[in-house]
Amino acid sequence: MSAGSAIQIPTRLPLLLTHESVLLPGSTMRTSVDSPRNMQLVRSRLLKGTSLRSTIIGVIPNTSDPTSDCDDLPNLHRIGTAALAVQVVGSNWPKPHYTLLVTGLCRFQILQLLKEKPYPVAEVQQLDRLEQFTNGHKSEEELGELSEQFYKYAVQLVEMLDMSVPAVAKLRRLLDNLPREALPDILTSIIRTSNQEKLQILDAVRLEERFKMTIPLLVRQIEGLKLLQKTRKSKQDDDKRVVAIRPNRRISHGSITEDEEEEEDHDDVVMLEKKIRTSSMSEQALKVCLKEIKRLKKMPQSMPEYALTRNYLELMVELPWNKSTKDRLEIRAARIVLDNDHYAMEKLKKRVLEYLAVRQLKNNLKGPILCFVGPPGVGKTSVGRSIAKTLGREFHRIALGGVCDQSDIRGHRRTYVGSMPGRIINGLKTVGVNNPVFLLDEVDKLAKSLQGDPAAALLEVLDPEQNHSFTDHYLNVAFDLSQVLFIATANTTATIPPALLDRMEVIQVPGYTQEEKIEIAHRHLIPKQLELHGLTPQQIQIPQVTTLGIITRYTREAGVRALDRKLGAICRAVAVKVAEGQHKEAKPDRAEVGEGEDCKEHVTEDAKPESISDTADLALPPEMPILIDFHALKDILGPPMYDLEVSERLSQPGVAIGLAWTPLGGEIMFVEASRMDGEGQLTLTGQLGDVMKESAHLAISWLRSNAKRYQLTNASGSFDLLDNTDIHLHFPAGAVTKDGPSAGVTIVTCLASLFSGRLVCSDVAMTGEITLRGLVLPVGGIKDKVLAAHRAGLKRIIIPQRNEKDLEEIAAHVRQDLTFVLAGCLDEVLNAAFDGGFAVKARLEHLNSKL
């Protein structure tokens, strides 16, 4: 294109309607597009266009696009700016929209609106000459005094800024290189001006008028800079960079307000540095923090790293490097607190008192790493809270169930967006001391993922030889965790990695006996439920015999959670009766009240044991307290969920009772066997694991090899038990997976009962692993299994002889109710399982010598 030819924009332009900002020729603006017509303009014109001409649009200021296509267009501003769309970015959050980066070319005037849908298109007339940006400078005589005056003020404004800033130096070069005609629009878009002032500059078509309107804006900015420099003489020269150059931003309160905000931020940094120097952090941490605060002072606040660095320093200041609480080491007081909070759990209480005793003798004792293993609902978490209360320490619980990212333990590195410290450091920040009690709940339910293994990250945390210098990825400096008392809880140790388990002191927390549950219910659960439901002991009575009925017939668990829920249901039912009685008036004739209501509660011994439906209103004093008996239990809780069916299920041969251990506590397990004509196959059902299947094959092999000795025959009278006979072994509760070797003796007893036709004693349960030679090997979980048999009402338990040492852990009153048979071989098991023993045929024949 020759120098003398004119640069023309298209005579028909699509219009982009904007309301919040004004685009001037020569400036760049970023605007968001989310209205229907503007969105259609971007999709149909900018995104699908293939030529440079398709990227030229008309930007109309001070005009909002209607939110619906059906609405008419408002009156358009008559002067607009032809712009070149440089960049289009789309997004769907929080709603579909586009962000446009447009550069102004020249002014135009709307002559006629050609169409409104799908986006407005108008016939326009170009007002500015674009060739003035490409032609050489005009002579000073043509520009006149206005141009010289404007140029003088522009140079004065720029030279008041810090020329070491690249943007300021570039602006200074533009003042010398650009034509004077383009400077009013460009400087107006850079300095602090309102949208209304920019709109006036846009409407000024004549160049002389633009110079006259822009000069006062420059003078106002220069005066503001002078005032700012007077008030900030003591500040460094680097602070000049934050003053005048704010492209496309509106400052509603002027430069003085922003200056005050910056001074406040500077004061905050100074205060933060003072806190760092006066804190008691380690020498290494102090060195790192001082280095970071030095970087923070040189860093512009607009940088994303500024906020990250400041958050890091604030966390370092808030951490309790040397702040701790003083332990209460009175053993007698600690014993009273533990006994008041928890019933039974003697082993746990003993371990806590031992720790207190050693702390009295040695002040710098490292915190132990304890792991409470037991079924749900036995109080593992609440014991951790009581330990903190006993020691006078802060308590913090960290739930580890389902955690699959090692960053939850070690934290994220600060190079990541949204990085934060791990749960250990966050917990220390929350409690504010460096010697709290940390409860790592459900440590057996950690998971692995692509983000690492959190169980491996806990190795450093739970190792007393390493955790004095625990390094969180976010802090990147060592922190001392040796004074923290870590308590982990788990339902089973089977899923805990061996390396992690080796670092913890495992304390088994078995289930409760019936007597212990009754005491817990009347000491803790019932008072808690009465308080939760607004009842008093004068309104409801739950005798111990009723509590025993709830435990045996409505719950079957190792802990007390289900018992707590049942007691809550009883309190709700009583609360309904009490609330209804308070809204009734006392009637003289009390015999006719509520004949159709259910019989749920009974009065005390002062009144006759008649139902509430046949007595006076509950709100009257003679009716209180309400006595809960077995009839009321059936009405409130429904029919019993568990029946004592042991003797009924053992009414035919081929059934025996085994004992199993689960993460939820011990359980009794029935083993059933039947035989039928067939080809000698053994069928096993009940979702059995490989170990239990092997136990079944061991049992049938041992019985086949000893069939003559015990006179065991199949249906045809043969001692080969599988000759033309199929055997089916079933373990009920088929939906539950079962595995383990402890069912071996039960399977042998069940099959012996089947082939001998004799019934197994109905009050006998057994557990033990077997060998092919008929030995009984020890198994685990004896205490939980014995408690399960005790709950089921069984009287005799057959256990391996080498498990005799495990009986010492069982409460004395439970041992008194049960008879234990210690078996070293299967002969002893069978003799104890059947009434009158299991006869063995004497071997009188002699072996003939072959010598």
Short mmCIF file of N, CA, C and O in Angstrom, two decimals, residues 260-340:
data_model
loop_
_atom_site.label_atom_id
_atom_site.label_comp_id
_atom_site.label_asym_id
_atom_site.label_seq_id
_atom_site.Cartn_x
_atom_site.Cartn_y
_atom_site.Cartn_z
N GLU A 260 -2.90 4.62 50.72
CA GLU A 260 -3.08 4.24 52.12
C GLU A 260 -3.15 2.72 52.25
O GLU A 260 -2.59 2.14 53.18
N GLU A 261 -3.81 2.06 51.28
CA GLU A 261 -3.89 0.61 51.33
C GLU A 261 -2.51 -0.01 51.19
O GLU A 261 -2.17 -0.98 51.87
N GLU A 262 -1.69 0.54 50.30
CA GLU A 262 -0.34 0.01 50.12
C GLU A 262 0.50 0.22 51.38
O GLU A 262 1.30 -0.64 51.75
N GLU A 263 0.30 1.36 52.02
CA GLU A 263 1.04 1.59 53.26
C GLU A 263 0.62 0.59 54.34
O GLU A 263 1.46 0.10 55.11
N GLU A 264 -0.69 0.26 54.38
CA GLU A 264 -1.14 -0.74 55.34
C GLU A 264 -0.52 -2.10 55.05
O GLU A 264 -0.10 -2.82 55.96
N ASP A 265 -0.46 -2.45 53.75
CA ASP A 265 0.17 -3.72 53.40
C ASP A 265 1.64 -3.73 53.80
O ASP A 265 2.17 -4.75 54.27
N HIS A 266 2.32 -2.60 53.60
CA HIS A 266 3.73 -2.52 53.97
C HIS A 266 3.88 -2.67 55.49
O HIS A 266 4.79 -3.36 55.98
N ASP A 267 2.97 -2.04 56.24
CA ASP A 267 3.02 -2.17 57.69
C ASP A 267 2.79 -3.63 58.12
O ASP A 267 3.41 -4.11 59.07
N ASP A 268 1.90 -4.33 57.40
CA ASP A 268 1.66 -5.73 57.73
C ASP A 268 2.91 -6.57 57.52
O ASP A 268 3.21 -7.47 58.30
N VAL A 269 3.64 -6.29 56.44
CA VAL A 269 4.88 -7.03 56.19
C VAL A 269 5.89 -6.75 57.29
O VAL A 269 6.60 -7.65 57.75
N VAL A 270 5.97 -5.50 57.72
CA VAL A 270 6.89 -5.16 58.81
C VAL A 270 6.49 -5.89 60.10
O VAL A 270 7.36 -6.43 60.82
N MET A 271 5.20 -5.92 60.39
CA MET A 271 4.74 -6.63 61.58
C MET A 271 5.01 -8.13 61.47
O MET A 271 5.38 -8.78 62.45
N LEU A 272 4.84 -8.67 60.24
CA LEU A 272 5.12 -10.08 60.04
C LEU A 272 6.60 -10.38 60.28
O LEU A 272 6.94 -11.40 60.90
N GLU A 273 7.48 -9.51 59.81
CA GLU A 273 8.91 -9.70 60.04
C GLU A 273 9.24 -9.63 61.53
O GLU A 273 10.06 -10.40 62.05
N LYS A 274 8.56 -8.73 62.24
CA LYS A 274 8.79 -8.62 63.67
C LYS A 274 8.35 -9.89 64.40
O LYS A 274 9.03 -10.37 65.31
N LYS A 275 7.21 -10.44 63.98
CA LYS A 275 6.74 -11.68 64.59
C LYS A 275 7.71 -12.82 64.33
O LYS A 275 7.95 -13.67 65.20
N ILE A 276 8.27 -12.85 63.13
CA ILE A 276 9.22 -13.91 62.79
C ILE A 276 10.45 -13.82 63.67
O ILE A 276 10.95 -14.82 64.20
N ARG A 277 10.97 -12.61 63.86
CA ARG A 277 12.20 -12.45 64.65
C ARG A 277 11.97 -12.72 66.13
O ARG A 277 12.89 -13.17 66.83
N THR A 278 10.75 -12.46 66.61
CA THR A 278 10.48 -12.70 68.03
C THR A 278 9.92 -14.09 68.32
O THR A 278 9.71 -14.43 69.48
N SER A 279 9.66 -14.86 67.28
CA SER A 279 9.13 -16.21 67.49
C SER A 279 10.23 -17.14 67.98
O SER A 279 11.42 -16.84 67.89
N SER A 280 9.81 -18.28 68.50
CA SER A 280 10.75 -19.24 69.07
C SER A 280 11.02 -20.40 68.12
O SER A 280 11.26 -21.52 68.56
N MET A 281 10.95 -20.16 66.83
CA MET A 281 11.17 -21.23 65.87
C MET A 281 12.65 -21.61 65.84
O MET A 281 13.52 -20.89 66.34
N SER A 282 12.93 -22.75 65.25
CA SER A 282 14.29 -23.26 65.19
C SER A 282 15.18 -22.36 64.33
O SER A 282 14.69 -21.53 63.55
N GLU A 283 16.47 -22.54 64.47
CA GLU A 283 17.42 -21.70 63.73
C GLU A 283 17.28 -21.91 62.23
O GLU A 283 17.33 -20.94 61.46
N GLN A 284 17.07 -23.15 61.82
CA GLN A 284 16.89 -23.41 60.40
C GLN A 284 15.63 -22.76 59.86
O GLN A 284 15.63 -22.14 58.80
N ALA A 285 14.53 -22.88 60.60
CA ALA A 285 13.27 -22.26 60.16
C ALA A 285 13.39 -20.74 60.14
O ALA A 285 12.86 -20.08 59.23
N LEU A 286 14.06 -20.15 61.13
CA LEU A 286 14.24 -18.70 61.15
C LEU A 286 15.04 -18.21 59.95
O LEU A 286 14.71 -17.19 59.34
N LYS A 287 16.03 -18.96 59.58
CA LYS A 287 16.86 -18.59 58.42
C LYS A 287 16.03 -18.61 57.14
O LYS A 287 16.12 -17.70 56.30
N VAL A 288 15.21 -19.64 57.00
CA VAL A 288 14.35 -19.73 55.81
C VAL A 288 13.32 -18.60 55.80
O VAL A 288 13.07 -17.98 54.74
N CYS A 289 12.72 -18.30 56.93
CA CYS A 289 11.69 -17.25 56.99
C CYS A 289 12.27 -15.87 56.68
O CYS A 289 11.65 -15.06 55.99
N LEU A 290 13.45 -15.58 57.20
CA LEU A 290 14.06 -14.28 56.91
C LEU A 290 14.40 -14.15 55.43
O LEU A 290 14.28 -13.06 54.84
N LYS A 291 14.80 -15.23 54.83
CA LYS A 291 15.07 -15.20 53.39
C LYS A 291 13.79 -14.95 52.61
O LYS A 291 13.77 -14.17 51.64
N GLU A 292 12.70 -15.58 53.02
CA GLU A 292 11.42 -15.40 52.33
C GLU A 292 10.86 -14.00 52.56
O GLU A 292 10.28 -13.40 51.65
N ILE A 293 11.01 -13.44 53.75
CA ILE A 293 10.49 -12.08 54.00
C ILE A 293 11.29 -11.06 53.21
O ILE A 293 10.76 -10.03 52.77
N LYS A 294 12.55 -11.34 52.95
CA LYS A 294 13.36 -10.45 52.12
C LYS A 294 12.88 -10.48 50.68
O LYS A 294 12.78 -9.43 50.02
N ARG A 295 12.54 -11.65 50.20
CA ARG A 295 11.97 -11.76 48.85
C ARG A 295 10.61 -11.09 48.78
O ARG A 295 10.26 -10.48 47.77
N LEU A 296 9.83 -11.22 49.86
CA LEU A 296 8.48 -10.64 49.86
C LEU A 296 8.52 -9.13 49.75
O LEU A 296 7.66 -8.52 49.09
N LYS A 297 9.50 -8.49 50.38
CA LYS A 297 9.60 -7.04 50.32
C LYS A 297 9.88 -6.54 48.91
O LYS A 297 9.43 -5.46 48.52
N LYS A 298 10.62 -7.30 48.13
CA LYS A 298 10.97 -6.89 46.77
C LYS A 298 9.93 -7.31 45.74
O LYS A 298 10.05 -6.95 44.58
N MET A 299 8.93 -8.02 46.18
CA MET A 299 7.97 -8.62 45.25
C MET A 299 6.73 -7.73 45.10
O MET A 299 6.16 -7.28 46.10
N PRO A 300 6.31 -7.41 43.86
CA PRO A 300 5.06 -6.65 43.68
C PRO A 300 3.87 -7.46 44.21
O PRO A 300 3.83 -8.68 44.09
N GLN A 301 2.90 -6.74 44.75
CA GLN A 301 1.75 -7.43 45.33
C GLN A 301 0.88 -8.09 44.28
O GLN A 301 0.09 -8.97 44.59
N SER A 302 1.00 -7.68 43.04
CA SER A 302 0.18 -8.26 41.98
C SER A 302 0.66 -9.65 41.56
O SER A 302 -0.08 -10.37 40.87
N MET A 303 1.84 -10.03 41.95
CA MET A 303 2.36 -11.34 41.58
C MET A 303 1.65 -12.43 42.36
O MET A 303 1.41 -12.29 43.56
N PRO A 304 1.28 -13.56 41.71
CA PRO A 304 0.62 -14.65 42.44
C PRO A 304 1.47 -15.21 43.58
O PRO A 304 0.96 -15.66 44.59
N GLU A 305 2.79 -15.19 43.41
CA GLU A 305 3.67 -15.75 44.42
C GLU A 305 3.68 -14.92 45.70
O GLU A 305 4.07 -15.41 46.76
N TYR A 306 3.24 -13.65 45.61
CA TYR A 306 3.21 -12.80 46.80
C TYR A 306 2.28 -13.39 47.86
O TYR A 306 2.65 -13.51 49.03
N ALA A 307 1.07 -13.75 47.44
CA ALA A 307 0.10 -14.32 48.40
C ALA A 307 0.58 -15.67 48.92
O ALA A 307 0.41 -15.98 50.12
N LEU A 308 1.19 -16.49 48.06
CA LEU A 308 1.68 -17.80 48.50
C LEU A 308 2.77 -17.65 49.56
O LEU A 308 2.77 -18.34 50.59
N THR A 309 3.70 -16.72 49.30
CA THR A 309 4.81 -16.52 50.25
C THR A 309 4.30 -15.98 51.57
O THR A 309 4.74 -16.38 52.65
N ARG A 310 3.34 -15.06 51.49
CA ARG A 310 2.82 -14.47 52.73
C ARG A 310 2.06 -15.52 53.55
O ARG A 310 2.19 -15.57 54.78
N ASN A 311 1.28 -16.35 52.88
CA ASN A 311 0.57 -17.41 53.60
C ASN A 311 1.55 -18.37 54.27
O ASN A 311 1.33 -18.84 55.40
N TYR A 312 2.64 -18.67 53.58
CA TYR A 312 3.65 -19.56 54.14
C TYR A 312 4.28 -18.96 55.40
O TYR A 312 4.43 -19.63 56.43
N LEU A 313 4.62 -17.68 55.34
CA LEU A 313 5.24 -17.03 56.49
C LEU A 313 4.27 -16.92 57.67
O LEU A 313 4.66 -17.09 58.83
N GLU A 314 3.00 -16.64 57.37
CA GLU A 314 2.02 -16.56 58.45
C GLU A 314 1.84 -17.92 59.13
O GLU A 314 1.68 -18.00 60.35
N LEU A 315 1.88 -19.01 58.33
CA LEU A 315 1.78 -20.34 58.93
C LEU A 315 2.99 -20.62 59.82
O LEU A 315 2.86 -21.17 60.92
N MET A 316 4.18 -20.25 59.35
CA MET A 316 5.38 -20.50 60.14
C MET A 316 5.33 -19.75 61.47
O MET A 316 5.80 -20.26 62.50
N VAL A 317 4.75 -18.56 61.47
CA VAL A 317 4.65 -17.79 62.71
C VAL A 317 3.63 -18.42 63.67
O VAL A 317 3.82 -18.45 64.88
N GLU A 318 2.53 -18.97 63.10
CA GLU A 318 1.45 -19.51 63.94
C GLU A 318 1.77 -20.88 64.52
O GLU A 318 1.12 -21.31 65.48
N LEU A 319 2.76 -21.60 63.96
CA LEU A 319 3.05 -22.94 64.46
C LEU A 319 3.62 -22.88 65.88
O LEU A 319 4.42 -22.00 66.20
N PRO A 320 3.25 -23.84 66.73
CA PRO A 320 3.76 -23.85 68.13
C PRO A 320 5.13 -24.51 68.21
O PRO A 320 5.26 -25.69 68.56
N TRP A 321 6.17 -23.78 67.90
CA TRP A 321 7.50 -24.35 67.89
C TRP A 321 7.94 -24.78 69.30
O TRP A 321 8.50 -25.86 69.48
N ASN A 322 7.71 -23.95 70.28
CA ASN A 322 8.13 -24.28 71.65
C ASN A 322 7.01 -24.12 72.66
O ASN A 322 7.25 -24.20 73.87
N LYS A 323 5.80 -23.89 72.21
CA LYS A 323 4.68 -23.69 73.12
C LYS A 323 4.06 -25.04 73.46
O LYS A 323 3.72 -25.83 72.58
N SER A 324 3.89 -25.32 74.74
CA SER A 324 3.35 -26.60 75.16
C SER A 324 2.52 -26.42 76.42
O SER A 324 2.59 -25.39 77.09
N THR A 325 1.71 -27.42 76.72
CA THR A 325 0.91 -27.42 77.94
C THR A 325 1.60 -28.27 78.99
O THR A 325 2.34 -29.21 78.68
N LYS A 326 1.35 -27.97 80.23
CA LYS A 326 1.96 -28.69 81.35
C LYS A 326 1.08 -29.89 81.69
O LYS A 326 -0.12 -29.78 81.90
N ASP A 327 1.69 -31.06 81.75
CA ASP A 327 0.96 -32.29 82.02
C ASP A 327 0.54 -32.37 83.48
O ASP A 327 1.28 -31.95 84.38
N ARG A 328 -0.67 -32.92 83.68
CA ARG A 328 -1.12 -33.24 85.04
C ARG A 328 -0.71 -34.69 85.33
O ARG A 328 -1.23 -35.62 84.71
N LEU A 329 0.21 -34.86 86.25
CA LEU A 329 0.84 -36.16 86.47
C LEU A 329 0.38 -36.84 87.76
O LEU A 329 1.05 -37.76 88.25
N GLU A 330 -0.74 -36.40 88.35
CA GLU A 330 -1.24 -37.03 89.57
C GLU A 330 -1.94 -38.34 89.20
O GLU A 330 -2.99 -38.34 88.57
N ILE A 331 -1.34 -39.46 89.60
CA ILE A 331 -1.85 -40.76 89.18
C ILE A 331 -3.21 -41.05 89.80
O ILE A 331 -4.12 -41.59 89.15
N ARG A 332 -3.41 -40.65 91.06
CA ARG A 332 -4.69 -40.92 91.71
C ARG A 332 -5.83 -40.16 91.03
O ARG A 332 -6.90 -40.73 90.77
N ALA A 333 -5.58 -38.90 90.70
CA ALA A 333 -6.61 -38.11 90.01
C ALA A 333 -6.86 -38.66 88.61
O ALA A 333 -8.01 -38.70 88.13
N ALA A 334 -5.80 -39.10 87.95
CA ALA A 334 -5.96 -39.66 86.60
C ALA A 334 -6.78 -40.94 86.65
O ALA A 334 -7.62 -41.19 85.78
N ARG A 335 -6.56 -41.76 87.68
CA ARG A 335 -7.33 -43.01 87.80
C ARG A 335 -8.81 -42.70 88.00
O ARG A 335 -9.68 -43.38 87.44
N ILE A 336 -9.10 -41.66 88.78
CA ILE A 336 -10.51 -41.31 89.03
C ILE A 336 -11.17 -40.83 87.73
O ILE A 336 -12.30 -41.21 87.40
N VAL A 337 -10.45 -40.01 86.95
CA VAL A 337 -11.01 -39.50 85.70
C VAL A 337 -11.27 -40.64 84.72
O VAL A 337 -12.34 -40.72 84.09
N LEU A 338 -10.32 -41.55 84.59
CA LEU A 338 -10.50 -42.67 83.66
C LEU A 338 -11.64 -43.58 84.10
O LEU A 338 -12.43 -44.05 83.27
N ASP A 339 -11.75 -43.85 85.40
CA ASP A 339 -12.83 -44.71 85.87
C ASP A 339 -14.20 -44.05 85.71
O ASP A 339 -15.19 -44.74 85.43
N ASN A 340 -14.26 -42.75 85.86
CA ASN A 340 -15.54 -42.05 85.69
C ASN A 340 -15.97 -42.02 84.23
O ASN A 340 -17.16 -42.06 83.93
#
